[in-house]
Each structure stands twice: as structure tokens, then as C-alpha cells.
PDB file of C-alpha atoms in Angstrom:
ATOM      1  CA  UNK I   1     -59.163 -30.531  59.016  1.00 48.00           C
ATOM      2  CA  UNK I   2     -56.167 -31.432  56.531  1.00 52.00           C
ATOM      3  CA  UNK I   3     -53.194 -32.553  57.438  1.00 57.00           C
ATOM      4  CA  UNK I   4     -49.464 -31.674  56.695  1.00 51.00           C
ATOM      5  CA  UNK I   5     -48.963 -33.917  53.949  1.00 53.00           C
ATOM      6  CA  UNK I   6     -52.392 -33.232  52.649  1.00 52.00           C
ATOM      7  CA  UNK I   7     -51.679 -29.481  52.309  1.00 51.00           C
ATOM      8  CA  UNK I   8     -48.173 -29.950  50.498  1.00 56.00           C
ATOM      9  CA  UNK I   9     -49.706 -31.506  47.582  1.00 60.00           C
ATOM     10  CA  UNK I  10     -52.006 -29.905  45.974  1.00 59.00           C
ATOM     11  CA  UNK I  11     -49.744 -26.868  46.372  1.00 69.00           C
ATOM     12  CA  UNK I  12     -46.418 -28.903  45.090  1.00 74.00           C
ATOM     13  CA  UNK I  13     -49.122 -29.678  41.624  1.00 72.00           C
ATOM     14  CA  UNK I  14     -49.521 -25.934  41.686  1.00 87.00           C
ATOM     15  CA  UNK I  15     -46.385 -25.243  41.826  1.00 89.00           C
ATOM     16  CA  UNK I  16     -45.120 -27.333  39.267  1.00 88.00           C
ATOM     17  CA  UNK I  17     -48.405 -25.968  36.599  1.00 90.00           C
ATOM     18  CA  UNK I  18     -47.248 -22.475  37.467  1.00 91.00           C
ATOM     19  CA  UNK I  19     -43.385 -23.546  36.369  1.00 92.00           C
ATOM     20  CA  UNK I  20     -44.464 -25.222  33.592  1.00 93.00           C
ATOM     21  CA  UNK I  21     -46.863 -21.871  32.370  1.00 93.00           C
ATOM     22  CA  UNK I  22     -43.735 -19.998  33.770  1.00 95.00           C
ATOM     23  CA  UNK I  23     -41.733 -21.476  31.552  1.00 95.00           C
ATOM     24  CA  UNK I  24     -43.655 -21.644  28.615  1.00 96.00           C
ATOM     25  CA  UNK I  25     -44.575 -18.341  28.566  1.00 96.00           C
ATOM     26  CA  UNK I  26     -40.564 -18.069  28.879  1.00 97.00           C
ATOM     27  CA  UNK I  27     -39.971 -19.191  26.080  1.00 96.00           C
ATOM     28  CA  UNK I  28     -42.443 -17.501  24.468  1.00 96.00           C
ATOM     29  CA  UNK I  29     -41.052 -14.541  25.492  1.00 96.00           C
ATOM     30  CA  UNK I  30     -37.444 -15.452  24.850  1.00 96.00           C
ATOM     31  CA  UNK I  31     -38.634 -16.264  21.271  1.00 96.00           C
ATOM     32  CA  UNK I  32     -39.829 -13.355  20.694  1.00 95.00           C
ATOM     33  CA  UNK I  33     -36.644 -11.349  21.635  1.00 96.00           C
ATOM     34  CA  UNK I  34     -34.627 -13.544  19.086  1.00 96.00           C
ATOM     35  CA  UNK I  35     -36.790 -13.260  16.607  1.00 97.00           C
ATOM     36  CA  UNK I  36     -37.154  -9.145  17.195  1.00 96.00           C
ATOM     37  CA  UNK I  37     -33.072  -9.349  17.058  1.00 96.00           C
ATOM     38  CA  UNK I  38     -32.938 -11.473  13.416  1.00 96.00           C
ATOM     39  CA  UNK I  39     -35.459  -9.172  11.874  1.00 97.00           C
ATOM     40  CA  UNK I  40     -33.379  -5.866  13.207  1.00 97.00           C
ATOM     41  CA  UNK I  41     -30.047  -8.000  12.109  1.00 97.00           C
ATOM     42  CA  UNK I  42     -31.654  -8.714   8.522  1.00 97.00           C
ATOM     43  CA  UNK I  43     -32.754  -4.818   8.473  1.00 97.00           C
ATOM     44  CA  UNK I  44     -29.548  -3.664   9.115  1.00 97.00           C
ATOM     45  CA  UNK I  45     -28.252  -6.213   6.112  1.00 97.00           C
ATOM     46  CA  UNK I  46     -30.581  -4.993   3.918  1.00 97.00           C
ATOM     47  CA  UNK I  47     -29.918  -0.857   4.396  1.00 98.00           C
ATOM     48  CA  UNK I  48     -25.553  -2.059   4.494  1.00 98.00           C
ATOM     49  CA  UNK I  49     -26.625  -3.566   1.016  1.00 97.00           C
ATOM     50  CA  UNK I  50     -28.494  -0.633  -0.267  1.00 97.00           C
ATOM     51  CA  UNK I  51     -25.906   2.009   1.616  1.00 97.00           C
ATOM     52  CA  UNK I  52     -23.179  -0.025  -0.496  1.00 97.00           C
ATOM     53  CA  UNK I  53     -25.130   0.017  -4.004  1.00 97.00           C
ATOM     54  CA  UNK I  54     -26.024   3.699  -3.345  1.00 97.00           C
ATOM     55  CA  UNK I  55     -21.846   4.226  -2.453  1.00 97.00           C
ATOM     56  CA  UNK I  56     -21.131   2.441  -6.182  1.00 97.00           C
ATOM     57  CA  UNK I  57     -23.546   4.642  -7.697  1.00 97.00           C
ATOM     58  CA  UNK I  58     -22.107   7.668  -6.806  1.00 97.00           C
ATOM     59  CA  UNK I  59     -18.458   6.190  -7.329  1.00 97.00           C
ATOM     60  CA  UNK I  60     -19.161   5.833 -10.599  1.00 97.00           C
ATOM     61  CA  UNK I  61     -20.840   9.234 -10.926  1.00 97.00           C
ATOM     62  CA  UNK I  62     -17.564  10.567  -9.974  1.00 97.00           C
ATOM     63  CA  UNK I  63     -15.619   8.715 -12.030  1.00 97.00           C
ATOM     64  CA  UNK I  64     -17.680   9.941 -14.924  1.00 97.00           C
ATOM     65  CA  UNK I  65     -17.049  13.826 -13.174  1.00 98.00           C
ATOM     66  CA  UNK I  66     -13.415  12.973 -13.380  1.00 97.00           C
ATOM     67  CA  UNK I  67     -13.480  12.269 -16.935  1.00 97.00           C
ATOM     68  CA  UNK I  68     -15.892  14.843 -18.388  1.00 97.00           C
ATOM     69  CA  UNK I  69     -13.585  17.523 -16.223  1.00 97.00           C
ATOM     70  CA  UNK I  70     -10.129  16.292 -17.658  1.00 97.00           C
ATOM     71  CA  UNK I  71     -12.098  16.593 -20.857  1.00 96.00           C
ATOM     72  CA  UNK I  72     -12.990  19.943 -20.838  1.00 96.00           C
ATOM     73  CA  UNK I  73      -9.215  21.146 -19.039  1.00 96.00           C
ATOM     74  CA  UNK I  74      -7.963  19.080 -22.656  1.00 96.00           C
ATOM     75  CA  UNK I  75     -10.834  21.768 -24.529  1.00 95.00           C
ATOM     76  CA  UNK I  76      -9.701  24.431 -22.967  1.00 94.00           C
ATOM     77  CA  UNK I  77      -5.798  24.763 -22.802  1.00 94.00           C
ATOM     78  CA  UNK I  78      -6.680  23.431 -26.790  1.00 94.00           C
ATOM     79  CA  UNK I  79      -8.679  26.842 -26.995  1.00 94.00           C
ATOM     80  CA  UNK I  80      -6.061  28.478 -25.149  1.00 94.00           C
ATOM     81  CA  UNK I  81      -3.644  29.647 -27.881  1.00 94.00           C
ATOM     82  CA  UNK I  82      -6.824  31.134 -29.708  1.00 94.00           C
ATOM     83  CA  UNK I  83      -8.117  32.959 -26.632  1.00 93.00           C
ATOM     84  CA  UNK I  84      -4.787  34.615 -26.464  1.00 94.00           C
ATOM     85  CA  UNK I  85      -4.956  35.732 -30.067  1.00 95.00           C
ATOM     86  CA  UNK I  86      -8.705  36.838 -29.199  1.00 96.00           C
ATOM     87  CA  UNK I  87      -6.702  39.134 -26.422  1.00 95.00           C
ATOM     88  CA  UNK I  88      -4.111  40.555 -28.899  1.00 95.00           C
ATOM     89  CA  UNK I  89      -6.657  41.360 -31.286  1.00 96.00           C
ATOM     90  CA  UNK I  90      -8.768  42.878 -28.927  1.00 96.00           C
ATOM     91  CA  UNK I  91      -5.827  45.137 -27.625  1.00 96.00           C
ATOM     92  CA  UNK I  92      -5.015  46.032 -30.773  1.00 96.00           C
ATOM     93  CA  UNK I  93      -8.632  46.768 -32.123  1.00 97.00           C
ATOM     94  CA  UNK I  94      -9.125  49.147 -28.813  1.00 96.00           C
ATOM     95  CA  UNK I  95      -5.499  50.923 -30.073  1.00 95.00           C
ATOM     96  CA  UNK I  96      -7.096  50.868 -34.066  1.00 96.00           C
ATOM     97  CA  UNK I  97     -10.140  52.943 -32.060  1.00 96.00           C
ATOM     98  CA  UNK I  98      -8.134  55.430 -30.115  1.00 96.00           C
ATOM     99  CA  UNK I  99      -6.602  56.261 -33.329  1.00 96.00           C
ATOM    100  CA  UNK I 100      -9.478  56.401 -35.231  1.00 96.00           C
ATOM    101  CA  UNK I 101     -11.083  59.251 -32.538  1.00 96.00           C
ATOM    102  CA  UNK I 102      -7.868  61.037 -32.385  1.00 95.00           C
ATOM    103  CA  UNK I 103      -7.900  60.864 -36.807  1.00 95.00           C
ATOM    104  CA  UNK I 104     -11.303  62.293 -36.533  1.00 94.00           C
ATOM    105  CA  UNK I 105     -10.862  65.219 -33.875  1.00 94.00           C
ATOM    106  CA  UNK I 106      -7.664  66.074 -36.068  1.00 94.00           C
ATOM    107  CA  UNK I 107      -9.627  66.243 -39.350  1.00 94.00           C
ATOM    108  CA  UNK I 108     -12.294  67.726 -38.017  1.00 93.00           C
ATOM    109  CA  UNK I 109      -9.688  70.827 -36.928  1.00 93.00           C
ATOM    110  CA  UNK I 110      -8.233  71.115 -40.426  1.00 92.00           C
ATOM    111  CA  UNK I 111     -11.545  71.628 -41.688  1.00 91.00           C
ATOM    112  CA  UNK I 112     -12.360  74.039 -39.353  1.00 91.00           C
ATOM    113  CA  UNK I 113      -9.342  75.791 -40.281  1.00 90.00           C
ATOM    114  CA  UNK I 114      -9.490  74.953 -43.989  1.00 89.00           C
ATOM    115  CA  UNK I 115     -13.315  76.814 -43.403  1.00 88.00           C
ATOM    116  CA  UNK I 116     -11.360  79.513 -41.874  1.00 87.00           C
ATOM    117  CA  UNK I 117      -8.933  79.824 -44.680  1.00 85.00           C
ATOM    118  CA  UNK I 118     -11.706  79.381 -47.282  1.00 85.00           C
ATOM    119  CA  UNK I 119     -13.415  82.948 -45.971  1.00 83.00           C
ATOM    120  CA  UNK I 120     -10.392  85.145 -45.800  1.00 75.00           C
TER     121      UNK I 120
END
């Protein structure tokens, strides 16, 4: 049979391995985490980086927007004294027209009289 002090010491050396693997294995694990967390951290620097270039990009996609549309606003009031003269002509072409049908429906009376006349 063992005695008291015995029995304490081979379980205090157990003890103390099963720390020391506690530990290590710890760490290990502790490691781990941090290193998870830098990788996610650099991840999330890398898609801020790419979020930013892709927020420049379209900046200067509207800048160029901005441009081209003041641009064509210049074109068009520019144009805009013409289109009205396009308007005025058109009015006054559609006027020429109802004219010309009511000069035809007249002549063609007259001759239909002057036909009439013509036989008596």
C-alpha cells in the first residue's frame, strides 16, 4: 500500500503535464483566433479599398454625365431658335395646304359650271 505523500506526487506531475498541454494547446487556440481576426481585418481593408476605387470610378463617370448633359442643354437651346422657325413653317405650310384644297374644290366648281355654261 502507498502512502499519502506517495499518492500526491505522481498526481501533482500530472497535474502540472496536463497545465502545461492545457496551456499549450491555449495558446494554440488563442493563436488561432488572432490570426482568424487579422485575416478578417485585412479582408475588410482590402473590399474598403476596392469599395473606395469602385466609388471614384463611378464619381468620375458622373462627372463625365454632368458634362456631356450640360453639353447637349448648350446643343439644344442653340437649336432652339431653329426649331421654332421649323414650327412657324410648319403652321404655315399646313395653312398653304388648307388653301390649296379649298383652291381646288373652288376650281373644280367653276368648271363644272363653266361645263354647264359651255352646253347651253
Amino acid at each position: 500500500m502507498e502512502t499519502a505523500e506517495e499518492a500526491k506526487d505522481p498526481a501533482k506531475a500530472d497535474i502540472t503535464e496536463l497545465c502545461r498541454d492545457m496551456f499549450a494547446k491555449m495558446a494554440t487556440y488563442l493563436t488561432g483566433e488572432l490570426i482568424t481576426t487579422s485575416e478578417d481585418y485585412k479582408l475588410l481593408e482590402n473590399m474598403n479599398k476596392i469599395t473606395s476605387l469602385k466609388y471614384l470610378e463611378m464619381k468620375d463617370i458622373t462627372i463625365n454625365i454632368c458634362r456631356t448633359l450640360k453639353d447637349l442643354n448648350q446643343k439644344y437651346a442653340g437649336l432652339q431658335p431653329d426649331l421654332d422657325q421649323i414650327s412657324v413653317i410648319e403652321e404655315q405650310v399646313a395653312a398653304l395646304e388648307q388653301a390649296a384644297y379649298k383652291l381646288d374644290a373652288y376650281s373644280k366648281k367653276l368648271e363644272v359650271k363653266y361645263k354647264k355654261l359651255e352646253k347651253q
